[in-house]
Amino acid sequence: MNYKIVFALLLFLGTFSIEAQNISNIARGQRGYSPPPRATEAGEPEKPDVNQMSIEKATLYKEILGIDVFQKEVLRTYLKDYYRARVDIDYDPELKFEDKQKLINAEQKKFEKALKEVFTEDQVEQILTEEQFGNRAKEKKKKEKKAKRKKKNKKG
């Protein structure tokens, strides 16, 4: 008989503790509040403007390489075509990673071939390095210059 009382007491205290945790009940200050629905689909990411990108990069390369206006415009059109192809490949949801890499490599080779028609080998190399690594080429040159300055300051 003692077991029945202890069991009933445990059962009663167990339900009381569940009520104290407020499981499945709305918090006191939240009654009547329903949160706004969450967006289930984020949608397609916005594609970058290839025309703007090509203008900015062509201006940058004009400064870096010291090319004339005609070469800058030729480079801008090559960049625009290259960026358009890259964006189309990057934002194609049906392509797998390996397929994207193959297509990107093909576009890079086509871009390099087009550049070699107008620019010198050194200029093509600088453009390709900048396209592949971004501002890393500039940062590397800056670091090299700083290192040279430090060496000169230590010697002098």
CSV table of C-alpha atoms in Angstrom, one decimal:
chain,number,residue,atom,x,y,z
A,1,MET,CA,0.0,0.0,0.0
A,2,ASN,CA,2.9,2.3,0.7
A,3,TYR,CA,4.1,1.8,-2.9
A,4,LYS,CA,0.8,3.0,-4.2
A,5,ILE,CA,1.0,6.3,-2.3
A,6,VAL,CA,4.7,6.8,-3.3
A,7,PHE,CA,3.8,6.1,-6.9
A,8,ALA,CA,0.9,8.5,-6.9
A,9,LEU,CA,3.0,11.1,-5.2
A,10,LEU,CA,5.8,10.7,-7.9
A,11,LEU,CA,3.2,10.9,-10.7
A,12,PHE,CA,1.7,14.0,-9.2
A,13,LEU,CA,5.1,15.8,-8.7
A,14,GLY,CA,6.2,14.7,-12.2
A,15,THR,CA,3.3,16.4,-13.9
A,16,PHE,CA,3.7,19.4,-11.7
A,17,SER,CA,7.3,19.8,-12.7
A,18,ILE,CA,6.3,19.6,-16.4
A,19,GLU,CA,3.9,22.4,-15.9
A,20,ALA,CA,6.6,24.5,-14.2
A,21,GLN,CA,8.8,24.1,-17.2
A,22,ASN,CA,6.0,25.5,-19.3
A,23,ILE,CA,6.4,23.0,-22.1
A,24,SER,CA,3.9,23.5,-24.9
A,25,ASN,CA,2.5,26.7,-23.4
A,26,ILE,CA,3.1,30.1,-24.7
A,27,ALA,CA,5.1,32.3,-22.5
A,28,ARG,CA,3.1,34.7,-20.3
A,29,GLY,CA,4.2,37.9,-22.1
A,30,GLN,CA,3.8,36.3,-25.5
A,31,ARG,CA,0.1,35.5,-25.5
A,32,GLY,CA,-1.6,36.5,-28.7
A,33,TYR,CA,1.7,37.1,-30.4
A,34,SER,CA,2.4,35.2,-33.6
A,35,PRO,CA,5.8,35.8,-35.2
A,36,PRO,CA,6.0,36.8,-38.9
A,37,PRO,CA,6.3,33.9,-41.3
A,38,ARG,CA,9.9,33.1,-42.2
A,39,ALA,CA,10.9,33.2,-45.8
A,40,THR,CA,11.2,29.6,-47.0
A,41,GLU,CA,12.9,30.4,-50.2
A,42,ALA,CA,15.8,32.8,-50.3
A,43,GLY,CA,15.6,33.2,-54.1
A,44,GLU,CA,18.3,33.3,-56.6
A,45,PRO,CA,21.4,35.4,-55.7
A,46,GLU,CA,21.8,38.6,-57.6
A,47,LYS,CA,24.3,38.4,-60.5
A,48,PRO,CA,27.0,41.0,-60.5
A,49,ASP,CA,27.0,43.6,-63.3
A,50,VAL,CA,29.6,42.4,-65.8
A,51,ASN,CA,29.7,45.7,-67.6
A,52,GLN,CA,30.6,47.6,-64.4
A,53,MET,CA,33.1,45.0,-63.4
A,54,SER,CA,34.8,45.2,-66.9
A,55,ILE,CA,35.0,49.0,-66.7
A,56,GLU,CA,36.6,49.0,-63.3
A,57,LYS,CA,39.1,46.3,-64.1
A,58,ALA,CA,40.0,47.9,-67.5
A,59,THR,CA,40.7,51.2,-65.7
A,60,LEU,CA,42.8,49.3,-63.1
A,61,TYR,CA,44.8,47.5,-65.8
A,62,LYS,CA,45.4,50.8,-67.7
A,63,GLU,CA,47.1,52.2,-64.6
A,64,ILE,CA,49.0,49.0,-63.8
A,65,LEU,CA,50.2,48.3,-67.4
A,66,GLY,CA,50.4,51.8,-68.8
A,67,ILE,CA,48.3,50.9,-71.9
A,68,ASP,CA,46.7,53.4,-74.2
A,69,VAL,CA,43.0,54.1,-74.6
A,70,PHE,CA,42.6,51.8,-77.6
A,71,GLN,CA,44.1,48.8,-75.7
A,72,LYS,CA,42.0,49.7,-72.7
A,73,GLU,CA,38.8,49.5,-74.7
A,74,VAL,CA,39.9,46.2,-76.3
A,75,LEU,CA,40.7,44.8,-72.9
A,76,ARG,CA,37.4,46.0,-71.6
A,77,THR,CA,35.5,44.1,-74.3
A,78,TYR,CA,37.5,41.0,-73.6
A,79,LEU,CA,36.9,41.3,-69.9
A,80,LYS,CA,33.2,41.8,-70.4
A,81,ASP,CA,32.9,38.7,-72.5
A,82,TYR,CA,35.0,36.7,-70.0
A,83,TYR,CA,33.0,37.9,-67.0
A,84,ARG,CA,29.7,37.3,-68.7
A,85,ALA,CA,30.8,33.7,-69.4
A,86,ARG,CA,32.1,33.2,-65.8
A,87,VAL,CA,28.9,34.6,-64.3
A,88,ASP,CA,26.7,32.4,-66.5
A,89,ILE,CA,28.8,29.3,-65.4
A,90,ASP,CA,28.9,30.3,-61.7
A,91,TYR,CA,25.2,30.9,-61.4
A,92,ASP,CA,24.0,27.9,-63.3
A,93,PRO,CA,22.3,25.7,-60.7
A,94,GLU,CA,22.2,22.6,-63.0
A,95,LEU,CA,26.0,22.4,-63.3
A,96,LYS,CA,28.1,20.3,-60.9
A,97,PHE,CA,31.3,21.6,-59.4
A,98,GLU,CA,33.6,19.5,-61.7
A,99,ASP,CA,31.7,20.7,-64.8
A,100,LYS,CA,31.9,24.3,-63.7
A,101,GLN,CA,35.7,23.9,-63.3
A,102,LYS,CA,36.1,22.5,-66.7
A,103,LEU,CA,34.0,25.3,-68.3
A,104,ILE,CA,35.9,28.0,-66.3
A,105,ASN,CA,39.2,26.6,-67.4
A,106,ALA,CA,38.1,26.6,-71.0
A,107,GLU,CA,37.0,30.2,-70.7
A,108,GLN,CA,40.3,31.2,-69.1
A,109,LYS,CA,42.2,29.6,-72.0
A,110,LYS,CA,40.0,31.5,-74.5
A,111,PHE,CA,40.5,34.7,-72.6
A,112,GLU,CA,44.3,34.2,-72.6
A,113,LYS,CA,44.3,33.5,-76.3
A,114,ALA,CA,42.4,36.7,-77.0
A,115,LEU,CA,44.7,38.7,-74.8
A,116,LYS,CA,47.8,37.4,-76.6
A,117,GLU,CA,46.5,38.9,-79.9
A,118,VAL,CA,46.8,42.5,-78.5
A,119,PHE,CA,49.1,42.5,-75.5
A,120,THR,CA,52.7,41.5,-74.8
A,121,GLU,CA,53.5,38.3,-73.0
A,122,ASP,CA,54.4,40.2,-69.8
A,123,GLN,CA,51.2,42.2,-69.9
A,124,VAL,CA,49.1,39.1,-70.5
A,125,GLU,CA,50.9,37.4,-67.5
A,126,GLN,CA,50.1,40.4,-65.3
A,127,ILE,CA,46.5,40.4,-66.3
A,128,LEU,CA,46.0,36.7,-65.8
A,129,THR,CA,47.7,36.8,-62.4
A,130,GLU,CA,45.5,39.7,-61.3
A,131,GLU,CA,42.4,37.9,-62.5
A,132,GLN,CA,43.3,34.7,-60.8
A,133,PHE,CA,44.6,36.0,-57.5
A,134,GLY,CA,42.8,39.4,-57.3
A,135,ASN,CA,44.7,42.0,-55.3
A,136,ARG,CA,47.2,39.5,-54.1
A,137,ALA,CA,49.7,40.5,-56.8
A,138,LYS,CA,49.6,44.1,-55.6
A,139,GLU,CA,49.9,43.1,-52.0
A,140,LYS,CA,52.8,40.9,-52.8
A,141,LYS,CA,54.6,43.7,-54.6
A,142,LYS,CA,54.0,46.0,-51.7
A,143,LYS,CA,55.4,43.5,-49.2
A,144,GLU,CA,58.4,43.0,-51.4
A,145,LYS,CA,59.0,46.8,-51.5
A,146,LYS,CA,58.6,47.0,-47.7
A,147,ALA,CA,61.1,44.2,-47.3
A,148,LYS,CA,63.6,46.0,-49.6
A,149,ARG,CA,63.1,49.3,-47.7
A,150,LYS,CA,63.8,47.5,-44.4
A,151,LYS,CA,67.0,45.9,-45.8
A,152,LYS,CA,68.1,49.4,-47.0
A,153,ASN,CA,67.4,51.0,-43.7
A,154,LYS,CA,69.3,48.3,-41.8
A,155,LYS,CA,72.3,48.6,-44.1
A,156,GLY,CA,72.3,52.4,-44.2
